[in-house]
Short mmCIF file of C-alpha atoms and ligand atoms in Angstrom, two decimals:
data_model
loop_
_atom_site.label_atom_id
_atom_site.label_comp_id
_atom_site.label_asym_id
_atom_site.label_seq_id
_atom_site.Cartn_x
_atom_site.Cartn_y
_atom_site.Cartn_z
CA MET N 27 40.05 28.77 46.23
CA SER N 28 40.13 32.49 46.60
CA SER N 29 36.54 33.56 47.70
CA LEU N 30 35.93 35.26 44.54
CA HIS N 31 36.24 31.68 42.87
CA PHE N 32 34.47 30.08 45.27
CA ILE N 33 31.47 32.63 45.17
CA ARG N 34 31.61 32.01 41.28
CA PHE N 35 31.74 28.14 41.68
CA TYR N 36 28.90 28.56 44.26
CA PHE N 37 26.42 30.38 41.74
CA VAL N 38 27.44 28.06 38.70
CA ILE N 39 26.59 24.94 40.82
CA ASN N 40 23.47 26.79 42.07
CA PHE N 41 22.64 27.95 38.44
CA CYS N 42 23.23 24.20 37.06
CA LEU N 43 21.28 22.69 39.85
CA SER N 44 18.51 25.48 39.19
CA LEU N 45 18.68 24.40 35.17
CA SER N 46 18.28 21.09 35.55
CA VAL N 47 15.11 21.29 38.06
CA ALA N 48 13.69 23.30 35.64
CA ALA N 49 14.15 21.07 32.86
CA GLN N 50 12.63 17.88 35.00
CA GLU N 51 9.34 20.07 35.78
CA PRO N 52 6.32 18.48 33.69
CA THR N 53 5.29 20.60 30.82
CA LEU N 54 2.74 18.22 29.29
CA ILE N 55 0.57 15.56 31.45
CA LEU N 56 -1.15 12.75 29.36
CA GLU N 57 -3.53 10.83 31.64
CA ASN N 58 -5.95 8.68 32.30
CA ALA N 59 -5.66 6.22 29.25
CA ARG N 60 -4.14 3.00 27.90
CA VAL N 61 -0.35 3.56 27.34
CA ILE N 62 1.25 1.38 24.95
CA ILE N 63 4.82 1.74 26.14
CA GLY N 64 6.33 0.18 23.36
CA ASN N 65 8.64 -2.24 25.28
CA GLY N 66 6.19 -4.81 25.43
CA THR N 67 4.34 -3.48 28.60
CA VAL N 68 0.83 -1.89 28.22
CA LEU N 69 -0.80 -0.08 31.45
CA GLU N 70 -4.64 0.08 31.47
CA LYS N 71 -4.54 3.15 33.16
CA GLY N 72 -1.79 5.24 32.97
CA THR N 73 -0.15 8.39 32.54
CA VAL N 74 2.71 9.88 30.30
CA VAL N 75 4.78 12.74 31.35
CA VAL N 76 6.28 15.08 29.16
CA SER N 77 9.12 17.83 30.01
CA GLY N 78 10.04 20.05 27.14
CA ASP N 79 10.99 17.83 24.28
CA ARG N 80 11.34 14.35 26.29
CA ILE N 81 9.62 11.76 27.96
CA LEU N 82 10.04 11.95 31.91
CA SER N 83 8.22 9.30 33.08
CA VAL N 84 5.37 6.74 32.17
CA THR N 85 3.42 5.74 35.58
CA LYS N 86 0.04 4.39 37.19
CA GLU N 87 0.13 7.27 39.52
CA PRO N 88 -1.73 10.51 38.87
CA ILE N 89 0.45 13.59 38.69
CA ILE N 90 0.38 16.92 40.84
CA SER N 91 1.50 19.79 38.74
CA SER N 92 0.16 23.32 38.50
CA SER N 93 1.93 24.22 35.75
CA ALA N 94 2.08 21.65 33.28
CA ASN N 95 -0.56 21.44 30.16
CA ARG N 96 -2.90 18.74 30.57
CA ILE N 97 -4.81 16.30 28.19
CA ASP N 98 -7.50 14.22 29.75
CA ALA N 99 -7.40 11.01 26.91
CA SER N 100 -10.21 8.94 28.98
CA GLY N 101 -10.92 6.02 26.67
CA LYS N 102 -8.33 6.69 24.53
CA THR N 103 -4.94 4.82 23.77
CA ILE N 104 -1.31 6.69 24.09
CA MET N 105 1.18 5.11 21.95
CA PRO N 106 4.71 6.03 20.44
CA GLY N 107 4.69 7.66 17.19
CA LEU N 108 4.78 5.90 14.07
CA ILE N 109 7.71 5.44 11.82
CA ASP N 110 7.48 4.61 8.33
CA ALA N 111 10.75 3.00 7.00
CA HIS N 112 10.48 3.45 3.26
CA VAL N 113 9.15 6.87 1.60
CA HIS N 114 10.09 9.33 -0.98
CA LEU N 115 9.41 12.73 -0.04
CA ALA N 116 11.13 14.72 -3.09
CA ILE N 117 11.65 12.95 -6.21
CA PRO N 118 11.55 15.54 -8.71
CA MET N 119 8.23 15.04 -11.18
CA VAL N 120 9.33 17.96 -13.19
CA GLU N 121 11.87 19.05 -15.18
CA ASP N 122 13.14 22.28 -14.54
CA ILE N 123 14.55 23.38 -10.82
CA ASP N 124 12.34 26.34 -10.61
CA SER N 125 9.12 23.96 -10.49
CA PHE N 126 10.91 21.74 -8.35
CA ASN N 127 11.69 24.68 -5.84
CA VAL N 128 7.75 25.71 -5.95
CA PHE N 129 7.21 21.89 -4.86
CA ILE N 130 9.85 21.90 -2.43
CA SER N 131 8.47 25.45 -0.66
CA ASP N 132 4.46 24.86 -1.73
CA SER N 133 3.44 21.31 -1.47
CA LEU N 134 5.92 19.57 0.15
CA PRO N 135 5.10 21.33 3.84
CA HIS N 136 1.41 19.84 3.10
CA VAL N 137 2.74 16.21 2.18
CA LEU N 138 5.10 16.65 5.88
CA LYS N 139 1.86 17.93 7.77
CA GLU N 140 -0.19 14.73 6.57
CA PHE N 141 2.58 12.27 7.73
CA LEU N 142 2.20 14.22 11.20
CA ARG N 143 -1.70 14.02 10.96
CA HIS N 144 -1.55 10.04 10.49
CA GLY N 145 0.61 9.99 13.85
CA ILE N 146 3.94 9.30 11.65
CA THR N 147 6.51 11.13 13.63
CA THR N 148 9.66 9.71 11.90
CA VAL N 149 10.06 8.62 8.43
CA ARG N 150 12.93 7.07 6.55
CA SER N 151 13.59 8.72 2.89
CA THR N 152 14.89 5.83 1.26
CA GLY N 153 15.94 7.91 -2.17
CA ASP N 154 15.11 11.50 -2.20
CA SER N 155 16.74 14.74 -4.18
CA TRP N 156 19.74 15.60 -2.80
CA PRO N 157 20.85 18.04 -1.15
CA TYR N 158 17.07 19.27 -1.18
CA ILE N 159 16.20 16.57 1.21
CA GLY N 160 18.95 16.84 3.51
CA GLU N 161 17.86 20.84 4.05
CA VAL N 162 14.59 20.05 4.46
CA ARG N 163 15.45 17.52 7.24
CA ASP N 164 17.63 20.38 9.14
CA GLN N 165 14.64 22.79 8.99
CA ILE N 166 12.61 20.04 10.47
CA ASN N 167 15.05 19.54 13.38
CA GLN N 168 15.77 23.42 13.85
CA GLY N 169 11.84 23.84 14.24
CA LYS N 170 11.71 25.89 11.05
CA LEU N 171 9.63 23.67 9.16
CA GLU N 172 6.87 21.21 10.81
CA GLY N 173 7.12 17.76 9.71
CA PRO N 174 8.15 13.71 11.01
CA ARG N 175 11.84 13.55 11.91
CA ILE N 176 13.54 12.65 8.55
CA ILE N 177 16.29 10.22 8.29
CA THR N 178 17.38 10.19 4.76
CA SER N 179 20.02 8.28 2.31
CA GLY N 180 19.84 11.48 0.08
CA PRO N 181 20.13 10.10 -3.45
CA VAL N 182 20.21 6.35 -4.62
CA LEU N 183 23.37 4.79 -5.76
CA THR N 184 22.95 2.26 -8.95
CA TYR N 185 24.93 1.10 -11.52
CA ASN N 186 25.37 3.18 -14.51
CA GLY N 187 21.88 2.75 -16.40
CA GLY N 188 20.29 1.01 -13.58
CA HIS N 189 16.91 1.69 -11.61
CA PRO N 190 16.01 4.67 -11.09
CA ALA N 191 18.27 6.10 -13.06
CA THR N 192 16.09 4.91 -16.29
CA THR N 193 13.04 3.57 -14.58
CA VAL N 194 11.56 6.54 -12.21
CA CYS N 195 13.92 9.19 -13.69
CA LYS N 196 13.46 8.02 -17.26
CA ASP N 197 12.82 11.23 -19.77
CA ASN N 198 13.92 13.56 -16.46
CA PRO N 199 17.36 14.62 -16.30
CA LEU N 200 16.76 16.71 -13.10
CA CYS N 201 15.57 13.67 -11.35
CA ARG N 202 18.43 11.30 -12.47
CA LYS N 203 20.91 13.93 -11.56
CA LEU N 204 19.75 14.81 -7.62
CA VAL N 205 18.08 11.20 -7.14
CA THR N 206 20.48 8.72 -8.37
CA ARG N 207 24.63 8.38 -8.17
CA GLU N 208 25.46 6.07 -11.27
CA LEU N 209 28.50 4.29 -10.85
CA SER N 210 30.87 2.37 -12.44
CA SER N 211 33.93 1.61 -10.77
CA PRO N 212 34.48 0.47 -7.00
CA GLU N 213 37.03 3.72 -7.05
CA GLU N 214 34.04 6.16 -8.14
CA ALA N 215 31.77 4.20 -5.48
CA LYS N 216 33.92 4.71 -2.67
CA SER N 217 34.47 8.66 -3.26
CA VAL N 218 30.82 9.25 -3.85
CA VAL N 219 30.21 7.29 -0.45
CA LYS N 220 32.50 9.67 1.12
CA GLN N 221 31.16 12.54 -0.19
CA LEU N 222 27.91 11.77 0.44
CA ALA N 223 29.30 11.06 4.32
CA GLU N 224 30.74 14.36 4.09
CA GLU N 225 27.40 15.89 3.05
CA ARG N 226 25.62 14.24 6.11
CA VAL N 227 23.54 11.96 5.12
CA ASP N 228 21.92 9.59 7.28
CA PHE N 229 23.14 6.14 5.51
CA ILE N 230 23.73 4.97 1.90
CA LYS N 231 20.53 3.09 0.19
CA PHE N 232 21.98 1.26 -3.00
CA VAL N 233 19.71 -0.67 -5.87
CA SER N 234 20.93 -3.96 -7.14
CA ASP N 235 18.07 -5.24 -9.61
CA SER N 236 18.52 -6.79 -12.93
CA LEU N 237 14.45 -7.55 -12.99
CA ILE N 238 13.49 -4.02 -13.13
CA TYR N 239 16.51 -3.13 -15.78
CA PRO N 240 18.69 -5.80 -17.02
CA VAL N 241 22.03 -4.51 -15.31
CA SER N 242 22.65 -5.40 -11.68
CA LEU N 243 25.20 -3.78 -9.52
CA PRO N 244 28.57 -5.49 -9.71
CA ASN N 245 29.87 -7.26 -7.07
CA ASP N 246 32.97 -5.22 -6.56
CA ILE N 247 30.84 -2.21 -6.57
CA GLU N 248 28.74 -3.28 -4.38
CA GLU N 249 31.47 -4.49 -2.01
CA ALA N 250 33.36 -0.84 -2.10
CA VAL N 251 30.04 0.84 -1.11
CA ILE N 252 29.02 -1.11 1.72
CA GLN N 253 33.08 -0.66 3.11
CA GLN N 254 33.09 2.36 2.70
CA ALA N 255 29.68 3.28 4.05
CA HIS N 256 31.05 1.34 7.47
CA LYS N 257 34.24 3.46 7.23
CA GLU N 258 32.10 6.39 7.45
CA ARG N 259 29.81 5.06 10.21
CA ILE N 260 26.92 4.81 8.60
CA HIS N 261 24.77 2.08 7.43
CA ALA N 262 24.39 0.82 3.94
CA GLU N 263 20.81 -0.18 3.16
CA ALA N 264 19.49 -1.58 -0.22
CA HIS N 265 17.22 -2.51 -2.67
CA ILE N 266 17.53 -5.70 -3.86
CA ALA N 267 15.58 -8.25 -6.18
CA GLU N 268 17.09 -11.33 -6.55
CA VAL N 269 17.25 -13.54 -3.52
CA SER N 270 20.68 -15.00 -4.99
CA PHE N 271 21.79 -11.06 -4.73
CA VAL N 272 20.51 -10.58 -1.08
CA GLU N 273 22.63 -13.53 0.12
CA ARG N 274 25.40 -11.74 -1.88
CA ALA N 275 25.03 -8.44 -0.21
CA ILE N 276 24.57 -10.00 2.77
CA ASN N 277 28.05 -11.64 2.82
CA ASN N 278 29.29 -8.17 2.05
CA GLY N 279 28.19 -7.02 5.27
CA LEU N 280 24.84 -5.41 4.07
CA ASP N 281 22.66 -3.66 6.97
CA GLY N 282 19.17 -3.70 6.06
CA LEU N 283 16.53 -4.45 3.02
CA VAL N 284 14.16 -1.53 2.49
CA HIS N 285 11.87 -4.12 0.45
CA PRO N 286 11.41 -7.83 0.97
CA PRO N 287 12.99 -9.81 -1.83
CA LYS N 288 10.68 -9.77 -4.76
CA MET N 289 7.74 -11.65 -4.52
CA PRO N 290 6.74 -14.73 -5.37
CA ILE N 291 9.29 -16.99 -3.42
CA SER N 292 8.78 -20.61 -2.23
CA ALA N 293 8.15 -21.19 1.45
CA ASP N 294 11.60 -22.72 1.56
CA THR N 295 13.36 -19.57 0.00
CA ALA N 296 11.41 -17.87 2.57
CA ARG N 297 12.85 -19.61 5.19
CA GLU N 298 16.26 -19.80 3.81
CA ILE N 299 16.51 -16.09 3.41
CA GLY N 300 14.77 -15.73 7.15
CA THR N 301 17.74 -17.50 8.35
CA LEU N 302 20.13 -15.58 6.70
CA LEU N 303 18.71 -12.06 7.85
CA ALA N 304 18.26 -13.29 11.28
CA ARG N 305 21.90 -14.58 11.33
CA HIS N 306 23.20 -11.38 10.24
CA HIS N 307 20.69 -9.27 12.07
CA VAL N 308 19.46 -7.45 8.63
CA PRO N 309 16.15 -6.25 9.00
CA TYR N 310 13.48 -6.14 5.73
CA THR N 311 10.78 -3.33 5.11
CA THR N 312 7.45 -4.53 4.05
CA THR N 313 6.57 -2.33 1.18
CA ILE N 314 3.51 -4.65 0.43
CA THR N 315 0.63 -1.86 -0.50
CA GLY N 316 2.64 -1.13 -3.76
CA TYR N 317 3.17 -4.67 -4.73
CA ILE N 318 -0.55 -5.78 -4.42
CA PHE N 319 -1.70 -2.56 -5.75
CA PHE N 320 -0.21 -2.50 -8.72
CA SER N 321 -0.48 -6.27 -9.55
CA SER N 322 -4.30 -5.61 -9.08
CA PRO N 323 -5.47 -2.12 -10.33
CA SER N 324 -8.85 -2.62 -10.12
CA LYS N 325 -11.24 -3.16 -7.08
CA GLU N 326 -12.28 -6.32 -8.56
CA ALA N 327 -8.99 -7.54 -9.09
CA PHE N 328 -7.79 -6.94 -5.33
CA LYS N 329 -10.52 -8.77 -4.15
CA THR N 330 -9.62 -11.98 -5.86
CA GLU N 331 -5.76 -11.71 -7.09
CA GLY N 332 -4.88 -8.86 -4.63
CA VAL N 333 -6.23 -10.65 -1.64
CA ARG N 334 -4.36 -14.00 -2.99
CA LYS N 335 -1.42 -12.49 -3.63
CA ARG N 336 -1.47 -10.50 -0.21
CA GLU N 337 -1.80 -13.74 1.72
CA GLU N 338 0.87 -15.60 0.10
CA ALA N 339 3.22 -12.77 0.61
CA ILE N 340 2.60 -12.46 4.23
CA SER N 341 2.97 -16.23 4.58
CA ARG N 342 6.11 -15.71 3.71
CA PHE N 343 6.99 -12.58 5.87
CA ARG N 344 5.56 -15.15 8.73
CA GLN N 345 7.83 -17.83 7.36
CA MET N 346 10.99 -15.22 7.49
CA ASN N 347 10.00 -13.84 10.57
CA ASP N 348 9.75 -17.69 12.25
CA MET N 349 13.42 -17.91 11.50
CA GLY N 350 14.18 -14.50 13.35
CA ALA N 351 14.23 -12.06 10.65
CA LYS N 352 12.94 -8.49 11.87
CA MET N 353 10.47 -6.93 10.00
CA LEU N 354 9.73 -3.07 9.51
CA VAL N 355 6.71 -1.21 8.33
CA GLY N 356 7.74 0.90 5.15
CA THR N 357 5.01 2.12 2.16
CA ASP N 358 7.51 3.42 -0.46
CA TRP N 359 4.95 6.13 -0.51
CA PHE N 360 6.02 9.04 -3.29
CA TYR N 361 3.91 12.04 -4.37
CA PRO N 362 1.97 10.88 -7.41
CA LEU N 363 0.39 7.95 -5.38
CA THR N 364 -1.47 10.99 -3.69
CA LYS N 365 -3.32 11.20 -6.97
CA VAL N 366 -4.26 7.68 -7.65
CA SER N 367 -6.29 6.60 -4.54
CA PRO N 368 -6.72 8.36 -1.11
CA ASN N 369 -5.72 5.21 0.89
CA LEU N 370 -2.36 6.02 -0.94
CA GLY N 371 -2.25 9.64 0.67
CA PRO N 372 0.77 10.43 2.83
CA GLY N 373 0.64 9.06 6.19
CA ALA N 374 -2.26 7.08 4.81
CA MET N 375 -0.82 4.73 3.06
CA THR N 376 1.37 3.65 6.08
CA TYR N 377 -2.29 2.92 7.64
CA THR N 378 -3.31 0.87 4.31
CA GLU N 379 -0.11 -1.09 5.04
CA ILE N 380 -0.57 -1.80 8.20
CA GLU N 381 -4.11 -3.17 7.64
CA HIS N 382 -2.84 -5.39 4.72
CA LEU N 383 -0.24 -6.60 7.51
CA VAL N 384 -2.97 -7.56 9.94
CA GLY N 385 -5.44 -8.53 7.39
CA GLY N 386 -3.06 -10.95 6.21
CA GLY N 387 -2.75 -12.45 9.73
CA PHE N 388 -0.32 -10.78 11.51
CA SER N 389 -1.63 -9.26 15.42
CA GLU N 390 -1.76 -6.06 15.93
CA VAL N 391 0.82 -6.33 18.59
CA GLU N 392 3.34 -7.44 16.18
CA VAL N 393 2.45 -4.67 13.44
CA ILE N 394 2.31 -1.90 16.15
CA LYS N 395 6.00 -3.35 16.94
CA ALA N 396 7.16 -3.43 13.47
CA ALA N 397 6.12 0.34 13.13
CA THR N 398 7.57 1.47 16.17
CA ILE N 399 10.48 -0.09 18.26
CA SER N 400 11.92 -2.36 16.01
CA SER N 401 12.26 0.35 13.49
CA ALA N 402 13.82 2.78 16.09
CA GLU N 403 16.33 -0.03 16.28
CA ALA N 404 16.78 -0.64 13.08
CA LEU N 405 17.22 3.05 12.14
CA GLY N 406 19.72 3.25 15.07
CA LEU N 407 17.74 5.73 17.05
CA VAL N 408 16.50 3.18 19.83
CA GLU N 409 18.17 5.72 22.65
CA LYS N 410 15.57 8.20 21.06
CA ILE N 411 12.78 7.06 19.60
CA GLY N 412 10.23 4.03 19.18
CA SER N 413 8.88 3.54 22.57
CA LEU N 414 7.60 6.06 25.51
CA GLU N 415 10.35 5.73 27.91
CA THR N 416 11.97 8.01 30.21
CA GLY N 417 14.42 10.24 28.52
CA LYS N 418 13.00 9.53 24.80
CA GLN N 419 12.21 12.14 22.46
CA ALA N 420 7.99 12.71 23.49
CA ASP N 421 6.84 11.27 19.89
CA ILE N 422 3.26 10.52 21.07
CA LEU N 423 0.02 9.56 19.20
CA ILE N 424 -3.29 9.26 20.93
CA VAL N 425 -5.89 7.43 19.33
CA ASP N 426 -9.42 6.61 20.33
CA GLY N 427 -10.01 3.46 20.93
CA ASN N 428 -7.78 0.08 21.43
CA PRO N 429 -5.67 -0.60 18.23
CA LEU N 430 -4.04 -3.77 20.35
CA GLU N 431 -7.61 -5.40 19.73
CA ASN N 432 -8.71 -3.41 16.60
CA ILE N 433 -6.34 -1.98 14.39
CA GLU N 434 -8.65 0.49 12.82
CA ALA N 435 -8.44 2.42 16.01
CA LEU N 436 -5.23 3.83 14.55
CA LYS N 437 -7.33 6.10 12.00
CA GLU N 438 -8.87 7.69 14.76
CA THR N 439 -5.95 10.04 15.76
CA VAL N 440 -6.96 12.77 18.42
CA TYR N 441 -3.70 14.24 19.04
CA VAL N 442 -0.38 13.71 17.73
CA ILE N 443 3.06 15.08 19.80
CA LYS N 444 6.19 15.37 18.42
CA ASP N 445 9.27 16.54 20.45
CA GLY N 446 7.00 17.45 23.14
CA LYS N 447 4.46 19.69 20.96
CA VAL N 448 0.99 19.01 19.92
CA VAL N 449 1.35 18.66 16.01
CA PHE N 450 -2.22 17.90 15.53
CA SER N 451 -5.49 18.04 17.38
CA GLN N 452 -8.58 16.72 16.28
CA LEU N 453 -10.10 18.39 19.14
ZN1 ZN X 25 11.41 3.08 -2.63
#
């Protein structure tokens, strides 16, 4: 090595070293609080150290740093940001593209902020206008727009005329065009999945439901969708109503269910489905709030019929989980619900879902797990989010009180941090 080369080499090495040291400097220290790490460990008094957008360490010890910002979280709980595994952020409720563009530029940013304010730092969008939702996802990732991390399927794949083409998008050609891809053959299914993968959807979602609309997805098309998704190295997730179709899709290689099977089902069926889901590592998403809300539209009806339906559905979830099935928290939130009730607002509905699960008999720990680490695993993001472990993205929620004892504490959001940046502060 010539001396010039050596000097260059020396400077490059030194420069790299100083970069890596700089990258390891704490930038934000959250201290004096209970820490739910999210891997099963809880520190009664701990410190979470953030460096840039990552978690540097979680420790019982106080940390000395002159340069880092500090949040004294005494009496509070620090936990991983929540994940809502089933939302729809951008389904056109208007019929012309100009008005829809106004929705995207003027209304959607408020929706995204509401999710953050409620501590939801990641959402899985299971059917939204494409490519619009992909652009929103990218803008958030590039720091140009504030919002939760979005993992999106883009449009929903369905049989010709199937849900949501002729249900949610009924009488709205713009919705039908942007939110659905209607399939009529396995060849078409393959080329649509291939193209969506090229356009960078994060996963594929398809619908197989002959309860909402009397034509379900034929088996050869379903097979083609799942096979092509796997060829593109992305998940195939599904909305499947009938239990028999769940079994068929699992045999075709399905990766996940964005709902439970259509309730009510018997205890025996729940155990059967639970066994299948467990054996094939196929998680399901709860979406129970909509089910009980729409089947008991008045407050009075909820106290009787709604609570009964909730208990019954949750006992079926329990039976599925007892067989080893993995449960994710998801709401099926979409914009029109904002006008129905404050409990169904963006982010607020995620709390409502969590409250229903705890109210129906799940423990706080089980539900928090379902809304954090389980979802991160199911979304293929467990290396990145879902718990407060060294090297993961600093997506952190600080709440007043202890949600492990009283789930209501989740409503007392004090700070929300995403990618190491405070995106909501009540103080
Ligand atoms: Zn949905």
